[in-house]
Amino acid sequence: MRSVEAEQIAQRFIQCYLRRDLDGIGELLAQPLFWIGAEKSDVFYSFEDVCAHMRQLHGDPKVQLLLENMQVESFSSGRDTTTVLAFLRLGVEAESGASMLTVRMTLQLRSLPQGWRICCIHSSVPYFPPQDTSAVQVTRRQLEELRLRDALTGIYNMEGFVAAADQLRRRWPQNTYVFLKFGINGFRYINRTSGFVVGDQVLRHIAGHLQASCSEQETCGRVEKDIFAAMLVFRGKADMARRMEQIRAALVDEELRRQLSVEINFTAGLYLPPDLQGEEIKDMLDKALVAQQSLDSSRAVSEYVYYAPEMSARWYADSQLMAKAMSAIESGAFKLYIQPQVELATGSPAAGEALVRWQQPDGSLIMPGAFIPLFEHSEFILEFDFYMLDLLCRHLRRWLNEGRPVLPISINQSRRHLAHSRYLEDFCAVVDKYRIPHELIVFELTESTFVEYNDEVYVMARRLHEMGFLLAIDDFGTGYASLNMLSMLSADILKIDRSLAIDCEKNRRSVVILQKVVEMAHETKMIAVCEGIETAGQLDCVRQLGCDVVQGFYYARPMPAEDFAGQYLAPCAVSH
């Protein structure tokens, strides 16, 4: 945007502002926006808030503001944003007499589909000491303050938080501080189900309430996406537990809470530095993050944990694993394992589930629980999943060429794939490259996938069936899915999580729940597969309840793919 255009928009806004032309102002403002006024409480997030502020500011019709002089200067901040600094000299006429008023404004403009709009406003009435004759210098300092603020919420961004925290520890060195870092559980789901406008509203609510909970000796910020940070005075763990509950209870207003389809929860890490002055602010935040990441953010509860040194050791070990992951693909260290599934009516193998083990140079194996969650936190999981799909298809092709009676094999892929529009085409291309009949691949979707990608899942399920793949709902009963999902989704297999069968021998309530789940699967035309069957008692229980297929250590542990083929896929006789 050219400087002259930005300055013209700023001048139009100021003229409308002085004329109290709210319609004219509305045409120039973006949504969302924020306005920071001279007072600490003057922070506004919508056009309606701005209107109320202006009515209060200019509410007395006997007071007239006359523009004596205006200086504007634009600074290009980027291709899509421009900042304009305005310095106004106003004549104030009132019954008590006439006076002069100095006002400075910083306006940030952003390029939107409807054109350039003002998204940030910072106005104040400065005091210039006699020796300070440069209004522009003062306004530049105002611009620096604006640069340290998060454009959506108005609280500090990462850079601003670090600067503010550093000032606090210097100003109050006698205080004991704790660093808090937390993220909103399933925030992507809120954006997808309620819309990004509501998602932004949630973030603004959280920011506003978090800031309101901070005293003058504390600070907070939105440091990235849905991640917030705070530097709080620490008065003991009991007091901090009370504050964490207050923060949880006041994340959003009650009215907004009723609009949402899910409860707002967070996962948080706390770091209590032994030497507040001896560490960098970002290093202390990183330790709070390490603590946060040690928790499972998929749980539908708010949780927090204090940092402990062993967490860093674990984080370092995880980092080492991630560093070795790519070379492990290249060297073939990821091994395909398959766990058989057995049909209860006949005792015959019915299918298998593809799993993975990471073989180390000394022959030892790393179990998937130690590395799959790490891969899920990065884009590497996308490449890894396709590698394992290719590996499975290679084995299936060889077994088919050998004349073996190949069984359907299920494969579980990350929900992160659903964010990519060409995912199913790419998936199908791998399968077709090896000429694998589609009915031999069972595509597993975990319940948690429906939380983040509700609409996409239904579309993908329909397309999977159109392509001839089988669809299984995995881990059913872990607390994510709803009965409504089962009524809307046309799946072929319901894999019942081991937690529902683990104590069915002793717990009558577990038996009742398991029975209803099996009945529900049958009534919706799905095969009921009970996972985690380890004892004869569990096997008898699920057999009496009418389960179709079982999977678990009672029959077989996961085994190398070649062992699975040798034990369960005896080759057919080839006629000559």
Coordinates of C-alpha atoms in Angstrom, one line a residue, residues 183-194 199 202 226-227 260-267 296-301 415 448 450-453 480:
G183 CA -2.7 -24.3 26.0
I184 CA -6.4 -24.8 25.3
N185 CA -7.3 -28.5 24.8
G186 CA -8.9 -29.2 21.5
F187 CA -8.9 -25.6 20.4
R188 CA -8.9 -26.6 16.7
Y189 CA -12.2 -28.4 17.3
I190 CA -13.7 -25.2 18.6
N191 CA -12.6 -23.4 15.5
R192 CA -14.0 -26.1 13.3
T193 CA -17.4 -26.5 15.0
S194 CA -18.1 -23.0 16.1
G199 CA -12.6 -19.1 18.3
V202 CA -12.7 -17.4 23.1
D226 CA -3.8 -20.7 21.7
I227 CA -0.9 -20.7 24.1
L260 CA -19.9 -23.7 22.7
S261 CA -20.5 -27.4 22.2
V262 CA -17.5 -28.3 24.4
E263 CA -16.1 -27.4 27.8
I264 CA -13.0 -25.2 27.7
N265 CA -10.1 -26.9 29.4
F266 CA -6.4 -26.3 29.5
T267 CA -3.1 -28.2 29.9
D296 CA -1.9 -35.5 27.8
S297 CA -3.7 -32.6 26.2
S298 CA -6.3 -34.9 24.7
R299 CA -8.0 -35.4 28.0
A300 CA -11.2 -33.6 28.6
V301 CA -10.1 -32.1 31.9
R415 CA -5.7 -37.5 12.2
S448 CA -10.4 -38.6 19.0
F450 CA -14.0 -36.9 15.4
V451 CA -13.3 -34.2 18.0
E452 CA -11.0 -32.2 15.7
Y453 CA -12.3 -33.1 12.3
Y480 CA -14.4 -39.0 22.8

